PDB file of C-alpha atoms in Angstrom:
ATOM      1  CA  MET A  92      51.283  11.151 -48.906  1.00 33.00           C
ATOM      2  CA  PRO A  93      54.561  13.335 -49.252  1.00 40.00           C
ATOM      3  CA  ARG A  94      54.404  13.035 -53.039  1.00 44.00           C
ATOM      4  CA  ILE A  95      51.118  14.683 -52.996  1.00 40.00           C
ATOM      5  CA  GLU A  96      52.191  17.639 -50.590  1.00 51.00           C
ATOM      6  CA  ASN A  97      55.370  17.921 -52.689  1.00 74.00           C
ATOM      7  CA  LYS A  98      53.093  18.489 -55.837  1.00 75.00           C
ATOM      8  CA  ALA A  99      50.751  20.884 -53.991  1.00 86.00           C
ATOM      9  CA  LEU A 100      54.055  22.711 -52.653  1.00 89.00           C
ATOM     10  CA  ARG A 101      55.150  23.008 -56.398  1.00 87.00           C
ATOM     11  CA  THR A 102      52.214  24.508 -57.499  1.00 88.00           C
ATOM     12  CA  TYR A 103      51.659  26.916 -54.953  1.00 91.00           C
ATOM     13  CA  ILE A 104      55.469  28.402 -55.563  1.00 93.00           C
ATOM     14  CA  TYR A 105      54.673  28.270 -59.212  1.00 91.00           C
ATOM     15  CA  ASP A 106      51.567  30.427 -58.861  1.00 89.00           C
ATOM     16  CA  ARG A 107      53.408  32.742 -56.738  1.00 91.00           C
ATOM     17  CA  ILE A 108      56.066  33.195 -58.884  1.00 92.00           C
ATOM     18  CA  ARG A 109      53.894  33.968 -61.597  1.00 86.00           C
ATOM     19  CA  GLU A 110      52.125  36.453 -59.699  1.00 84.00           C
ATOM     20  CA  LEU A 111      55.178  38.239 -59.134  1.00 87.00           C
ATOM     21  CA  ILE A 112      56.047  38.615 -62.770  1.00 84.00           C
ATOM     22  CA  ASP A 113      52.255  39.329 -63.686  1.00 76.00           C
ATOM     23  CA  GLN A 114      52.222  42.311 -61.242  1.00 74.00           C
ATOM     24  CA  GLY A 115      55.694  43.496 -62.398  1.00 77.00           C
ATOM     25  CA  ILE A 116      57.167  42.718 -58.968  1.00 85.00           C
ATOM     26  CA  LEU A 117      59.840  40.796 -61.084  1.00 87.00           C
ATOM     27  CA  PRO A 118      60.198  43.187 -64.138  1.00 84.00           C
ATOM     28  CA  VAL A 119      60.480  42.323 -67.691  1.00 83.00           C
ATOM     29  CA  GLY A 120      64.406  41.541 -68.286  1.00 85.00           C
ATOM     30  CA  GLN A 121      65.345  41.260 -64.895  1.00 87.00           C
ATOM     31  CA  LYS A 122      67.435  38.290 -63.596  1.00 92.00           C
ATOM     32  CA  ILE A 123      65.510  36.057 -61.173  1.00 94.00           C
ATOM     33  CA  ASN A 124      67.383  35.647 -58.014  1.00 93.00           C
ATOM     34  CA  LYS A 125      66.832  32.106 -56.746  1.00 92.00           C
ATOM     35  CA  ASN A 126      68.110  32.720 -53.237  1.00 93.00           C
ATOM     36  CA  ASP A 127      65.587  35.586 -52.792  1.00 94.00           C
ATOM     37  CA  LEU A 128      62.869  33.427 -53.668  1.00 94.00           C
ATOM     38  CA  VAL A 129      64.010  30.624 -51.235  1.00 93.00           C
ATOM     39  CA  GLN A 130      64.067  33.375 -48.647  1.00 94.00           C
ATOM     40  CA  ARG A 131      60.654  34.934 -49.659  1.00 94.00           C
ATOM     41  CA  PHE A 132      58.767  31.755 -49.505  1.00 92.00           C
ATOM     42  CA  GLY A 133      60.450  29.652 -46.972  1.00 92.00           C
ATOM     43  CA  VAL A 134      61.195  26.858 -49.211  1.00 92.00           C
ATOM     44  CA  SER A 135      64.219  24.725 -50.666  1.00 91.00           C
ATOM     45  CA  GLN A 136      65.697  25.022 -53.920  1.00 92.00           C
ATOM     46  CA  THR A 137      64.033  22.117 -55.210  1.00 91.00           C
ATOM     47  CA  PRO A 138      60.281  23.689 -55.696  1.00 92.00           C
ATOM     48  CA  ILE A 139      61.758  27.024 -56.965  1.00 94.00           C
ATOM     49  CA  ASN A 140      63.837  25.177 -59.751  1.00 93.00           C
ATOM     50  CA  ASP A 141      60.758  23.042 -60.568  1.00 92.00           C
ATOM     51  CA  ALA A 142      58.663  26.256 -60.698  1.00 92.00           C
ATOM     52  CA  LEU A 143      60.943  28.163 -62.763  1.00 93.00           C
ATOM     53  CA  ASN A 144      61.708  25.239 -65.423  1.00 93.00           C
ATOM     54  CA  GLN A 145      57.714  25.046 -65.825  1.00 90.00           C
ATOM     55  CA  LEU A 146      57.828  28.642 -66.720  1.00 90.00           C
ATOM     56  CA  VAL A 147      60.568  28.448 -69.053  1.00 91.00           C
ATOM     57  CA  GLY A 148      58.382  25.793 -70.826  1.00 88.00           C
ATOM     58  CA  GLU A 149      55.340  28.328 -70.736  1.00 83.00           C
ATOM     59  CA  LYS A 150      57.685  31.022 -72.072  1.00 82.00           C
ATOM     60  CA  TYR A 151      57.138  32.988 -69.195  1.00 84.00           C
ATOM     61  CA  ILE A 152      60.623  33.168 -68.515  1.00 90.00           C
ATOM     62  CA  GLU A 153      64.120  32.246 -70.298  1.00 92.00           C
ATOM     63  CA  MET A 154      67.082  30.413 -69.328  1.00 92.00           C
ATOM     64  CA  ARG A 155      70.208  31.735 -70.388  1.00 92.00           C
ATOM     65  CA  PRO A 156      73.094  29.494 -70.437  1.00 91.00           C
ATOM     66  CA  ARG A 157      75.688  30.198 -67.661  1.00 90.00           C
ATOM     67  CA  LYS A 158      73.683  33.169 -66.713  1.00 91.00           C
ATOM     68  CA  GLY A 159      70.492  32.247 -64.842  1.00 92.00           C
ATOM     69  CA  TYR A 160      66.905  32.908 -65.448  1.00 94.00           C
ATOM     70  CA  TYR A 161      65.283  35.984 -66.541  1.00 93.00           C
ATOM     71  CA  VAL A 162      61.747  37.094 -67.088  1.00 90.00           C
ATOM     72  CA  ARG A 163      61.073  37.134 -70.501  1.00 86.00           C
ATOM     73  CA  GLU A 164      59.978  40.365 -72.916  1.00 82.00           C
ATOM     74  CA  PHE A 165      57.726  39.729 -75.615  1.00 82.00           C
ATOM     75  CA  ASP A 166      58.644  40.924 -79.136  1.00 85.00           C
ATOM     76  CA  ILE A 167      55.961  43.139 -80.998  1.00 89.00           C
ATOM     77  CA  GLU A 168      54.711  40.080 -83.325  1.00 91.00           C
ATOM     78  CA  GLU A 169      54.161  38.017 -80.188  1.00 87.00           C
ATOM     79  CA  PHE A 170      51.974  41.017 -78.800  1.00 89.00           C
ATOM     80  CA  CYS A 171      50.168  41.108 -81.871  1.00 92.00           C
ATOM     81  CA  GLN A 172      49.227  37.642 -81.595  1.00 92.00           C
ATOM     82  CA  LEU A 173      48.359  37.837 -77.731  1.00 90.00           C
ATOM     83  CA  PHE A 174      45.698  40.612 -78.431  1.00 93.00           C
ATOM     84  CA  GLU A 175      44.208  38.361 -81.331  1.00 95.00           C
ATOM     85  CA  MET A 176      44.074  35.535 -79.086  1.00 93.00           C
ATOM     86  CA  ARG A 177      42.609  37.683 -76.368  1.00 94.00           C
ATOM     87  CA  ALA A 178      39.944  39.073 -79.001  1.00 96.00           C
ATOM     88  CA  GLY A 179      38.621  35.470 -79.789  1.00 96.00           C
ATOM     89  CA  LEU A 180      38.615  34.124 -76.178  1.00 96.00           C
ATOM     90  CA  GLU A 181      37.181  37.142 -74.533  1.00 97.00           C
ATOM     91  CA  GLY A 182      34.992  37.927 -77.390  1.00 98.00           C
ATOM     92  CA  ILE A 183      33.380  34.443 -76.645  1.00 98.00           C
ATOM     93  CA  ALA A 184      33.811  34.852 -72.922  1.00 98.00           C
ATOM     94  CA  VAL A 185      31.686  38.185 -72.977  1.00 98.00           C
ATOM     95  CA  ARG A 186      29.051  36.587 -74.972  1.00 98.00           C
ATOM     96  CA  LEU A 187      28.917  33.881 -72.212  1.00 98.00           C
ATOM     97  CA  CYS A 188      28.538  36.310 -69.640  1.00 98.00           C
ATOM     98  CA  CYS A 189      25.499  37.649 -71.043  1.00 98.00           C
ATOM     99  CA  GLU A 190      23.923  34.111 -71.039  1.00 98.00           C
ATOM    100  CA  ASN A 191      25.541  32.579 -67.901  1.00 97.00           C
ATOM    101  CA  ALA A 192      26.498  35.504 -65.336  1.00 98.00           C
ATOM    102  CA  THR A 193      24.510  36.286 -62.457  1.00 98.00           C
ATOM    103  CA  ASP A 194      22.669  39.486 -62.057  1.00 98.00           C
ATOM    104  CA  SER A 195      24.967  40.561 -59.281  1.00 98.00           C
ATOM    105  CA  GLN A 196      28.112  39.393 -61.489  1.00 98.00           C
ATOM    106  CA  VAL A 197      26.604  41.552 -64.595  1.00 98.00           C
ATOM    107  CA  LEU A 198      26.045  44.535 -62.120  1.00 98.00           C
ATOM    108  CA  GLU A 199      29.761  44.292 -60.973  1.00 98.00           C
ATOM    109  CA  LEU A 200      31.012  44.382 -64.648  1.00 98.00           C
ATOM    110  CA  VAL A 201      28.854  47.071 -65.979  1.00 98.00           C
ATOM    111  CA  THR A 202      29.404  49.645 -62.945  1.00 98.00           C
ATOM    112  CA  ALA A 203      33.198  48.948 -63.155  1.00 98.00           C
ATOM    113  CA  PHE A 204      34.094  52.084 -65.134  1.00 98.00           C
ATOM    114  CA  ASP A 205      31.303  54.510 -63.503  1.00 97.00           C
ATOM    115  CA  SER A 206      33.767  56.488 -61.468  1.00 97.00           C
ATOM    116  CA  PHE A 207      36.141  57.147 -64.207  1.00 97.00           C
ATOM    117  CA  SER A 208      36.443  60.442 -66.589  1.00 96.00           C
ATOM    118  CA  VAL A 209      39.230  61.725 -68.708  1.00 96.00           C
ATOM    119  CA  PRO A 210      41.595  63.205 -68.352  1.00 95.00           C
ATOM    120  CA  MET A 211      43.077  61.369 -65.491  1.00 96.00           C
ATOM    121  CA  ASP A 212      46.090  62.146 -63.265  1.00 96.00           C
ATOM    122  CA  GLU A 213      48.508  59.428 -62.595  1.00 93.00           C
ATOM    123  CA  ALA A 214      46.641  58.047 -59.429  1.00 95.00           C
ATOM    124  CA  GLU A 215      43.699  57.941 -61.485  1.00 96.00           C
ATOM    125  CA  LEU A 216      45.589  56.278 -64.393  1.00 94.00           C
ATOM    126  CA  HIS A 217      46.915  53.542 -62.230  1.00 91.00           C
ATOM    127  CA  ARG A 218      43.464  52.851 -60.729  1.00 94.00           C
ATOM    128  CA  TYR A 219      41.881  52.460 -64.385  1.00 95.00           C
ATOM    129  CA  TYR A 220      45.009  50.013 -65.157  1.00 91.00           C
ATOM    130  CA  GLU A 221      43.858  47.798 -62.243  1.00 90.00           C
ATOM    131  CA  THR A 222      40.223  48.247 -63.114  1.00 96.00           C
ATOM    132  CA  ASP A 223      40.708  47.451 -66.852  1.00 95.00           C
ATOM    133  CA  ARG A 224      42.940  44.117 -65.305  1.00 91.00           C
ATOM    134  CA  ARG A 225      40.210  43.027 -63.325  1.00 93.00           C
ATOM    135  CA  PHE A 226      37.479  43.631 -65.651  1.00 97.00           C
ATOM    136  CA  HIS A 227      38.952  41.494 -68.214  1.00 96.00           C
ATOM    137  CA  GLU A 228      39.649  38.859 -65.841  1.00 93.00           C
ATOM    138  CA  LYS A 229      36.225  38.808 -64.400  1.00 97.00           C
ATOM    139  CA  ILE A 230      34.743  38.445 -67.859  1.00 97.00           C
ATOM    140  CA  VAL A 231      36.513  35.199 -68.275  1.00 96.00           C
ATOM    141  CA  LEU A 232      35.691  34.032 -64.829  1.00 96.00           C
ATOM    142  CA  TYR A 233      32.028  34.836 -65.224  1.00 98.00           C
ATOM    143  CA  SER A 234      31.735  33.281 -68.522  1.00 97.00           C
ATOM    144  CA  ALA A 235      31.514  29.973 -66.592  1.00 97.00           C
ATOM    145  CA  ASN A 236      33.322  28.072 -69.286  1.00 97.00           C
ATOM    146  CA  ASN A 237      35.877  26.065 -67.683  1.00 96.00           C
ATOM    147  CA  PHE A 238      38.202  25.538 -70.792  1.00 95.00           C
ATOM    148  CA  ILE A 239      38.505  29.511 -71.400  1.00 94.00           C
ATOM    149  CA  LEU A 240      39.320  29.670 -67.511  1.00 91.00           C
ATOM    150  CA  GLU A 241      41.880  26.878 -67.821  1.00 89.00           C
ATOM    151  CA  SER A 242      43.598  28.485 -70.668  1.00 87.00           C
ATOM    152  CA  LEU A 243      43.837  31.869 -68.781  1.00 81.00           C
ATOM    153  CA  LYS A 244      45.532  30.015 -66.094  1.00 77.00           C
ATOM    154  CA  THR A 245      47.887  27.984 -68.372  1.00 75.00           C
ATOM    155  CA  THR A 246      48.955  30.645 -70.916  1.00 78.00           C
ATOM    156  CA  GLY A 247      48.293  33.751 -68.885  1.00 76.00           C
ATOM    157  CA  PHE A 248      47.143  35.210 -72.263  1.00 76.00           C
ATOM    158  CA  GLN A 249      45.722  38.382 -70.540  1.00 80.00           C
ATOM    159  CA  ALA A 250      48.587  38.995 -68.066  1.00 76.00           C
ATOM    160  CA  ARG A 251      51.201  38.900 -70.662  1.00 75.00           C
ATOM    161  CA  THR A 252      49.623  41.617 -72.450  1.00 80.00           C
ATOM    162  CA  TYR A 253      50.089  44.060 -69.709  1.00 78.00           C
ATOM    163  CA  GLN A 254      53.753  43.862 -69.839  1.00 70.00           C
ATOM    164  CA  LYS A 255      53.818  47.266 -71.174  1.00 70.00           C
ATOM    165  CA  GLY A 256      51.080  48.722 -69.212  1.00 74.00           C
ATOM    166  CA  LEU A 257      48.181  50.370 -71.046  1.00 82.00           C
ATOM    167  CA  VAL A 258      48.740  49.864 -74.915  1.00 89.00           C
ATOM    168  CA  ARG A 259      46.152  52.639 -75.620  1.00 94.00           C
ATOM    169  CA  GLY A 260      44.937  55.330 -73.201  1.00 93.00           C
ATOM    170  CA  PRO A 261      41.849  55.933 -71.295  1.00 96.00           C
ATOM    171  CA  GLU A 262      40.919  58.814 -73.671  1.00 96.00           C
ATOM    172  CA  ILE A 263      40.230  55.798 -76.314  1.00 96.00           C
ATOM    173  CA  THR A 264      39.417  52.625 -74.298  1.00 97.00           C
ATOM    174  CA  LEU A 265      37.121  54.382 -71.557  1.00 97.00           C
ATOM    175  CA  HIS A 266      34.610  54.918 -74.566  1.00 97.00           C
ATOM    176  CA  GLU A 267      35.147  51.287 -75.838  1.00 97.00           C
ATOM    177  CA  HIS A 268      34.905  49.720 -72.265  1.00 98.00           C
ATOM    178  CA  ARG A 269      31.450  51.590 -71.962  1.00 98.00           C
ATOM    179  CA  MET A 270      30.288  50.023 -75.227  1.00 98.00           C
ATOM    180  CA  VAL A 271      31.041  46.695 -73.953  1.00 98.00           C
ATOM    181  CA  VAL A 272      29.298  47.542 -70.727  1.00 98.00           C
ATOM    182  CA  GLU A 273      26.245  48.700 -72.654  1.00 98.00           C
ATOM    183  CA  ALA A 274      25.602  45.666 -74.306  1.00 98.00           C
ATOM    184  CA  LEU A 275      26.406  43.761 -71.272  1.00 98.00           C
ATOM    185  CA  LYS A 276      23.599  45.627 -69.327  1.00 98.00           C
ATOM    186  CA  VAL A 277      20.726  44.205 -71.755  1.00 98.00           C
ATOM    187  CA  ARG A 278      22.665  40.838 -71.937  1.00 98.00           C
ATOM    188  CA  ASP A 279      22.881  41.192 -75.787  1.00 98.00           C
ATOM    189  CA  GLY A 280      25.610  38.599 -76.376  1.00 98.00           C
ATOM    190  CA  GLU A 281      26.105  39.259 -79.983  1.00 98.00           C
ATOM    191  CA  ARG A 282      26.795  43.117 -79.327  1.00 98.00           C
ATOM    192  CA  ALA A 283      29.162  42.372 -76.407  1.00 98.00           C
ATOM    193  CA  GLN A 284      30.968  39.915 -78.624  1.00 98.00           C
ATOM    194  CA  HIS A 285      31.498  42.246 -81.366  1.00 98.00           C
ATOM    195  CA  GLN A 286      32.412  45.370 -79.217  1.00 98.00           C
ATOM    196  CA  MET A 287      35.021  43.201 -77.237  1.00 98.00           C
ATOM    197  CA  VAL A 288      36.627  42.151 -80.237  1.00 98.00           C
ATOM    198  CA  TRP A 289      36.724  45.592 -81.829  1.00 98.00           C
ATOM    199  CA  HIS A 290      38.394  46.837 -78.522  1.00 97.00           C
ATOM    200  CA  LEU A 291      40.941  44.307 -78.354  1.00 97.00           C
ATOM    201  CA  LEU A 292      42.008  44.690 -81.949  1.00 97.00           C
ATOM    202  CA  GLY A 293      42.171  47.925 -81.525  1.00 96.00           C
ATOM    203  CA  SER A 294      45.199  47.221 -79.183  1.00 94.00           C
ATOM    204  CA  ARG A 295      46.330  44.735 -81.543  1.00 95.00           C
ATOM    205  CA  ASP A 296      46.548  47.347 -84.394  1.00 96.00           C
ATOM    206  CA  VAL A 297      49.128  49.412 -82.377  1.00 94.00           C
ATOM    207  CA  PHE A 298      51.523  46.502 -82.663  1.00 92.00           C
ATOM    208  CA  LYS A 299      50.503  45.797 -86.197  1.00 93.00           C
ATOM    209  CA  THR A 300      51.590  49.375 -86.931  1.00 93.00           C
ATOM    210  CA  MET A 301      54.787  49.099 -85.450  1.00 90.00           C
ATOM    211  CA  ILE A 302      55.433  45.995 -87.283  1.00 89.00           C
ATOM    212  CA  ASP A 303      54.729  47.599 -90.777  1.00 85.00           C
ATOM    213  CA  LYS A 304      56.941  50.410 -89.673  1.00 84.00           C
ATOM    214  CA  GLU A 305      59.660  47.941 -88.966  1.00 80.00           C
ATOM    215  CA  LYS A 306      59.247  46.185 -92.257  1.00 77.00           C
ATOM    216  CA  GLY A 307      59.146  49.559 -94.190  1.00 73.00           C
ATOM    217  CA  LYS A 308      62.656  50.542 -92.487  1.00 70.00           C
ATOM    218  CA  SER A 309      64.112  47.091 -93.430  1.00 64.00           C
ATOM    219  CA  HIS A 310      62.629  47.711 -97.212  1.00 59.00           C
ATOM    220  CA  LYS A 311      64.503  50.861 -97.473  1.00 60.00           C
ATOM    221  CA  HIS A 312      68.041  49.252 -96.627  1.00 55.00           C
TER     222      HIS A 312
END
């Protein structure tokens, strides 16, 4: 019985630490203070160490010899690949939403961006950012595909792409979100998939341009 309890505790601590990273409470590049985590969660160092080592294995954090654990920052090529992964998985997920989501779930998705307009002040921009995150998370959830949902939980493929905040501003993406929404309204899975892939590859292209510029600089030298 204690073994089961220990496993449940490890999972709980792992989930909470990952939340702190995903929400930026433990920022990119920051050293993780294990004693702070012990105090925060009221546990011994053992489940903290187990969770941190699991997160190292999943490339969420990195262990620097003689220095400790740090929240890992992804490079431009990794961001590029993460958005490609999102385009594939979320494209299928939104298509499945059109087939599987309940009417109330579809209504929740299609009204998500109703109250927004551009330009936005700082407060609205923050609200848009949070709405963007929830919208994409719920599309995966409402797809009712456990394998896609499990992939979200184990790889955090969405959360990782928010490390740099919004890659493109609402003056571009609000329209793209509404194109996805229009397809969802009529449960047109093929069109919804196409719009979602187009939307996410648009963000991927930002990083692709950065990579091309870097390559251009290195060729000049």
